[in-house]
Amino acid sequence: MTMRYTPVQTQTFRHRTTEEDQDATWEEQSVQAVVQRRAAEPAEDSVQMYLREIGQVSLLNAADEIAFAKVISHAQAAQSQLNCHDWATLGERIVLERALVAGDEARRQLIQANLRLVVSIAKKYIGSPLSFMDLVQEGNIGLMRAVEKFDYTKGNRFSTYATWWIRQAITRAIAEQSRLIRLPVHLSEAIGQLRRATRQLEQTLEREPSAEELAAVMGTSLRKVRRLLQAASQPISLEQPLGSDGEGFFGELLADESASTPVEIAAQRMMEQDLLSALAALPERERRILRLRYGLEDGRRHTLEEVGMAFGITRERTRQIEAEALRHLRTPEIGAQLQAYLE
């Protein structure tokens, strides 16, 4: 059954001109433009500029997300009607086409407001075969998919919903690039499940689990687990020479995992900015107590007694206020942008 388009108020969105529609799609406007402008610059400068530019975009509250999602939903309905030729007059066609333009603008704004979410997820995969900006681009693809699939009527925040699509896009891209012998994506995902089960059992059993134990936890056959174990193994000697001249070994290429890369430093700063923004939404006393308790004030974590003395309250009252402040940070209205750092 074809969904009937119902006109909605769209004057809050700037309509693109015909020339703009010819020059760029909404995906290019919302995701590619910033990165492409920096393509000729050094890699680190390009990353820093990208992070700085997307950091200037204001975050959306739940009401904004619903408003944009409604416009996108109406645009999708209008597109279905146009595809089915379910319109009778030229005037109705004009209304439908205007809805498409409004939908493009809503998509652009919803995407741009969540590019920082993509970065916060992508930084968790630094060290994979993909560069950081490649991870971001793959995550942006997942973000665009989330914009199209988001159902605002279910009551979820968009950032919560989009996180799954962003992570899926990134992990699939890594799986496709990470092996010299390319494995099907579904097999790479099964290997990922195997590794998660292995880590879980290692923590429980305090030893390496057997294939039989893995099969029981994963709910699959022993034969499949053995095949996955074989497919997952890619042994290489760290003493293997890099070239025929014998100069250097693979082990010399291992990075110092304790050293922070420029990308990690920039991502850390972005997280700190998001944290400070969330703290600013708290009442002053809650904000100051959290800053003292977690070392954000002077670099030292203060005890409940010390904080209580500073505010002239008891240790127990300090603990209660701290718990209340943390509860506020977990609410979607304040802490939605911080959730991605905890995933």
Coordinates of C-alpha atoms in Angstrom, one line a residue:
M1 CA 0.0 0.0 0.0
T2 CA 1.4 3.4 -1.0
M3 CA 1.9 5.8 1.9
R4 CA 0.1 9.1 1.1
Y5 CA 2.2 12.2 1.5
T6 CA 0.7 14.9 3.8
P7 CA 2.3 18.4 3.5
V8 CA 4.1 19.6 6.6
Q9 CA 5.5 23.0 7.6
T10 CA 9.0 23.2 6.1
Q11 CA 9.8 26.9 6.3
T12 CA 12.5 26.3 8.9
F13 CA 14.7 24.6 6.3
R14 CA 16.5 26.5 3.5
H15 CA 15.4 25.2 0.1
R16 CA 18.2 24.5 -2.3
T17 CA 18.0 26.1 -5.8
T18 CA 17.8 24.1 -9.0
E19 CA 21.5 24.9 -9.6
E20 CA 22.5 23.4 -6.3
D21 CA 20.5 20.3 -6.9
Q22 CA 22.4 19.8 -10.2
D23 CA 25.8 20.4 -8.6
A24 CA 25.6 18.2 -5.5
T25 CA 23.6 15.5 -3.8
W26 CA 22.7 15.8 -0.1
E27 CA 25.3 13.1 0.8
E28 CA 28.1 15.2 -0.8
Q29 CA 27.0 18.3 1.0
S30 CA 26.7 16.7 4.4
V31 CA 29.6 14.3 4.5
Q32 CA 32.2 14.7 1.7
A33 CA 32.6 18.5 1.4
V34 CA 34.7 19.1 4.4
V35 CA 37.0 16.2 3.8
Q36 CA 37.5 16.9 0.1
R37 CA 38.4 20.5 0.8
R38 CA 41.4 19.2 2.8
A39 CA 42.4 16.4 0.5
A40 CA 45.6 18.2 -0.7
E41 CA 46.8 19.1 2.8
P42 CA 49.1 16.9 5.0
A43 CA 47.2 14.0 6.6
E44 CA 47.5 15.3 10.2
D45 CA 46.4 18.8 9.2
S46 CA 43.5 17.4 7.3
V47 CA 42.3 15.4 10.3
Q48 CA 42.7 18.4 12.7
M49 CA 40.8 20.7 10.4
Y50 CA 38.0 18.2 10.0
L51 CA 37.6 17.6 13.7
R52 CA 37.7 21.4 14.3
E53 CA 35.0 22.1 11.7
I54 CA 32.6 19.4 12.7
G55 CA 33.1 20.4 16.4
Q56 CA 31.6 23.8 15.5
V57 CA 28.2 22.2 14.6
S58 CA 25.7 22.4 17.4
L59 CA 24.3 19.2 18.8
L60 CA 20.6 18.4 18.5
N61 CA 18.1 17.8 21.3
A62 CA 15.4 15.1 21.2
A63 CA 12.8 17.6 19.8
D64 CA 15.1 18.6 17.0
E65 CA 15.8 15.0 16.0
I66 CA 12.0 14.3 15.9
A67 CA 11.3 17.4 13.8
F68 CA 14.0 16.4 11.2
A69 CA 12.9 12.8 11.2
K70 CA 9.3 13.8 10.5
V71 CA 10.4 15.9 7.5
I72 CA 12.5 13.0 6.2
S73 CA 9.6 10.6 6.6
H74 CA 7.3 12.9 4.7
A75 CA 9.9 13.2 2.0
Q76 CA 10.2 9.5 1.7
A77 CA 6.4 9.2 1.4
A78 CA 6.4 12.0 -1.3
Q79 CA 9.2 10.1 -3.2
S80 CA 7.1 6.9 -3.2
Q81 CA 4.1 8.8 -4.6
L82 CA 6.2 10.3 -7.4
N83 CA 7.7 6.9 -8.2
C84 CA 4.2 5.4 -8.4
H85 CA 2.9 8.4 -10.4
D86 CA 0.3 8.7 -7.7
W87 CA -0.4 12.4 -8.3
A88 CA -3.1 14.0 -10.4
T89 CA -2.1 17.6 -11.0
L90 CA 0.9 19.7 -11.7
G91 CA 0.3 21.6 -8.4
E92 CA 0.4 18.4 -6.4
R93 CA 3.6 17.4 -8.1
I94 CA 5.2 20.7 -7.1
V95 CA 4.2 20.2 -3.5
L96 CA 5.8 16.7 -3.5
E97 CA 9.0 18.0 -5.1
R98 CA 9.2 20.7 -2.4
A99 CA 8.9 18.0 0.2
L100 CA 11.9 16.2 -1.3
V101 CA 14.0 19.4 -1.1
A102 CA 13.0 19.9 2.5
G103 CA 13.8 16.2 3.2
D104 CA 17.3 16.7 1.7
E105 CA 17.9 19.7 4.0
A106 CA 16.7 17.8 7.0
R107 CA 19.0 14.9 6.2
R108 CA 21.9 17.3 5.8
Q109 CA 21.4 18.9 9.2
L110 CA 20.8 15.6 11.0
I111 CA 24.0 14.1 9.5
Q112 CA 26.2 17.2 10.2
A113 CA 25.0 17.3 13.8
N114 CA 26.1 13.7 14.3
L115 CA 29.5 13.6 12.5
R116 CA 31.2 13.9 15.9
L117 CA 29.4 10.7 17.0
V118 CA 31.1 9.0 14.0
V119 CA 34.5 10.3 15.1
S120 CA 34.0 9.1 18.6
I121 CA 33.2 5.6 17.4
A122 CA 35.9 5.5 14.7
K123 CA 38.7 6.3 17.1
K124 CA 38.1 3.0 18.9
Y125 CA 39.3 1.3 15.7
I126 CA 42.6 3.2 15.3
G127 CA 45.3 0.7 14.5
S128 CA 43.1 -1.3 12.1
P129 CA 44.2 -1.7 8.4
L130 CA 42.2 1.4 7.5
S131 CA 43.4 5.0 8.1
F132 CA 41.5 7.1 10.6
M133 CA 39.8 9.2 7.9
D134 CA 38.9 6.0 6.0
L135 CA 37.2 4.8 9.2
V136 CA 35.4 8.1 9.5
Q137 CA 34.2 7.9 5.9
E138 CA 32.9 4.4 6.4
G139 CA 31.2 5.4 9.6
N140 CA 29.6 8.4 7.7
I141 CA 28.1 5.9 5.3
G142 CA 26.6 4.0 8.3
L143 CA 25.3 7.3 9.6
M144 CA 23.5 8.1 6.3
R145 CA 21.9 4.7 6.4
A146 CA 20.7 5.3 9.9
V147 CA 19.1 8.6 8.8
E148 CA 17.1 6.8 6.2
K149 CA 16.0 3.9 8.6
F150 CA 15.4 5.9 11.8
D151 CA 11.8 5.5 13.2
Y152 CA 11.2 8.5 15.5
T153 CA 7.9 7.0 16.7
K154 CA 9.7 4.3 18.8
G155 CA 11.0 6.8 21.3
N156 CA 14.7 6.2 20.9
R157 CA 17.3 9.0 20.6
F158 CA 18.8 9.1 17.1
S159 CA 22.4 8.9 18.4
T160 CA 21.6 5.6 20.2
Y161 CA 20.1 4.2 17.0
A162 CA 22.8 5.5 14.7
T163 CA 25.6 4.0 16.8
W164 CA 24.7 0.5 15.7
W165 CA 24.7 1.4 12.0
I166 CA 28.0 3.4 12.3
R167 CA 29.8 0.6 14.1
Q168 CA 28.5 -2.0 11.6
A169 CA 29.7 0.0 8.6
I170 CA 33.1 0.4 10.2
T171 CA 33.6 -3.2 11.3
R172 CA 32.5 -4.5 7.9
A173 CA 34.9 -2.2 6.1
I174 CA 37.7 -3.4 8.4
A175 CA 36.8 -7.0 7.8
E176 CA 36.9 -6.5 4.0
Q177 CA 40.4 -4.9 4.2
S178 CA 42.1 -6.7 7.0
R179 CA 43.0 -10.0 5.4
L180 CA 45.5 -10.9 2.6
I181 CA 43.2 -13.8 1.9
R182 CA 39.8 -12.1 1.7
L183 CA 37.1 -13.7 3.7
P184 CA 33.4 -13.3 3.2
V185 CA 31.9 -10.6 5.5
H186 CA 29.6 -13.1 7.2
L187 CA 32.6 -15.3 8.0
S188 CA 34.6 -12.4 9.4
E189 CA 31.6 -11.5 11.6
A190 CA 31.5 -15.2 12.8
I191 CA 35.2 -15.0 13.6
G192 CA 34.5 -11.8 15.6
Q193 CA 31.8 -13.6 17.6
L194 CA 34.3 -16.4 18.2
R195 CA 36.9 -14.0 19.6
R196 CA 34.4 -12.4 21.9
A197 CA 33.3 -15.8 23.2
T198 CA 37.0 -16.7 23.7
R199 CA 37.7 -13.5 25.7
Q200 CA 34.5 -14.1 27.8
L201 CA 35.5 -17.7 28.6
E202 CA 39.2 -16.8 29.3
Q203 CA 38.0 -14.4 32.0
T204 CA 35.6 -17.0 33.5
L205 CA 37.9 -20.0 33.3
E206 CA 41.2 -18.2 33.7
R207 CA 42.6 -20.3 30.9
E208 CA 42.3 -20.8 27.2
P209 CA 38.9 -22.3 26.4
S210 CA 38.6 -25.5 24.4
A211 CA 36.7 -25.8 21.1
E212 CA 34.0 -27.7 22.8
E213 CA 33.5 -25.0 25.4
L214 CA 33.4 -22.3 22.7
A215 CA 30.8 -24.3 20.7
A216 CA 28.6 -24.5 23.8
V217 CA 28.8 -20.8 24.5
M218 CA 28.2 -19.8 20.9
G219 CA 25.4 -22.3 20.4
T220 CA 26.9 -23.9 17.3
S221 CA 28.5 -27.1 16.2
L222 CA 32.0 -28.2 17.2
R223 CA 32.9 -28.6 13.5
K224 CA 32.0 -25.0 12.8
V225 CA 34.1 -23.7 15.7
R226 CA 37.1 -25.7 14.5
R227 CA 36.7 -24.2 11.0
L228 CA 36.5 -20.7 12.5
L229 CA 39.6 -21.3 14.6
Q230 CA 41.4 -22.4 11.5
A231 CA 40.2 -19.4 9.4
A232 CA 41.0 -17.0 12.2
S233 CA 44.7 -18.0 12.5
Q234 CA 47.2 -15.9 10.6
P235 CA 50.6 -16.7 12.1
I236 CA 53.6 -14.7 11.1
S237 CA 57.1 -14.7 12.6
L238 CA 58.2 -11.3 14.0
E239 CA 61.8 -12.3 12.9
Q240 CA 60.7 -12.7 9.3
P241 CA 62.9 -10.4 7.1
L242 CA 61.2 -7.4 5.5
G243 CA 62.9 -7.9 2.2
S244 CA 65.3 -10.1 0.2
D245 CA 68.3 -8.0 1.4
G246 CA 67.7 -9.1 5.0
E247 CA 67.7 -5.6 6.3
G248 CA 65.1 -5.3 9.1
F249 CA 62.4 -7.5 10.5
F250 CA 58.6 -7.4 10.8
G251 CA 58.9 -7.1 14.6
E252 CA 60.7 -3.7 14.1
L253 CA 57.5 -2.3 12.5
L254 CA 55.4 -2.8 15.7
A255 CA 54.2 0.5 17.0
D256 CA 54.6 1.6 20.6
E257 CA 51.1 1.1 21.9
S258 CA 51.7 3.4 24.8
A259 CA 52.3 6.4 22.6
S260 CA 49.3 8.5 21.6
T261 CA 48.9 9.4 17.9
P262 CA 47.8 12.9 16.8
V263 CA 44.4 11.4 16.0
E264 CA 44.0 9.9 19.5
I265 CA 45.1 13.2 21.1
A266 CA 42.5 15.1 19.0
A267 CA 39.8 12.6 19.8
Q268 CA 40.7 12.9 23.5
R269 CA 40.2 16.6 23.3
M270 CA 36.9 16.2 21.6
M271 CA 35.7 13.9 24.4
E272 CA 36.9 16.4 27.0
Q273 CA 34.9 19.1 25.2
D274 CA 31.8 16.9 25.1
L275 CA 32.2 16.1 28.8
L276 CA 32.6 19.8 29.7
S277 CA 29.5 20.6 27.7
A278 CA 27.5 17.9 29.5
L279 CA 28.8 19.1 32.9
A280 CA 27.7 22.7 32.0
A281 CA 24.1 21.5 31.9
L282 CA 24.2 20.4 35.6
P283 CA 23.4 22.6 38.6
E284 CA 26.5 24.4 39.8
R285 CA 27.0 22.4 43.0
E286 CA 26.7 19.0 41.2
R287 CA 29.1 20.2 38.5
R288 CA 31.7 21.4 41.0
I289 CA 31.5 18.2 43.1
L290 CA 32.0 16.0 40.0
R291 CA 34.9 18.1 38.9
L292 CA 36.6 17.7 42.3
R293 CA 35.8 14.1 42.7
Y294 CA 37.2 13.1 39.3
G295 CA 40.2 15.4 39.2
L296 CA 38.8 17.8 36.6
E297 CA 39.4 20.8 38.8
D298 CA 43.1 20.5 39.6
G299 CA 44.2 17.1 38.3
R300 CA 43.7 15.4 41.6
R301 CA 40.8 13.2 42.6
H302 CA 39.5 14.5 46.0
T303 CA 37.9 12.3 48.6
L304 CA 34.3 12.6 49.8
E305 CA 35.5 14.0 53.0
E306 CA 37.6 16.7 51.3
V307 CA 34.8 17.7 49.0
G308 CA 32.3 17.7 51.9
M309 CA 34.5 20.1 53.9
A310 CA 34.8 22.4 50.9
F311 CA 31.0 22.7 50.7
G312 CA 30.3 22.5 54.4
I313 CA 28.3 19.2 54.1
T314 CA 28.7 15.7 55.3
R315 CA 30.5 12.8 53.6
E316 CA 27.2 11.0 53.0
R317 CA 25.5 14.1 51.6
T318 CA 28.4 14.6 49.2
R319 CA 28.1 11.0 48.0
Q320 CA 24.3 11.5 47.5
I321 CA 24.9 14.7 45.4
E322 CA 27.6 12.9 43.4
A323 CA 25.2 10.0 42.6
E324 CA 22.5 12.4 41.6
A325 CA 24.8 14.3 39.3
L326 CA 26.0 11.0 37.6
R327 CA 22.3 10.0 37.2
H328 CA 21.7 13.3 35.4
L329 CA 24.6 12.7 33.1
R330 CA 23.1 9.4 32.1
T331 CA 19.8 11.0 30.9
P332 CA 19.4 11.3 27.1
E333 CA 18.9 15.0 27.4
I334 CA 22.4 15.6 28.9
G335 CA 24.5 12.6 28.3
A336 CA 23.5 11.3 24.8
Q337 CA 26.7 12.5 23.2
L338 CA 28.8 10.9 25.9
Q339 CA 27.2 7.4 25.4
A340 CA 29.4 6.7 22.4
Y341 CA 32.5 6.9 24.4
L342 CA 31.2 4.2 26.7
E343 CA 30.3 1.7 23.9

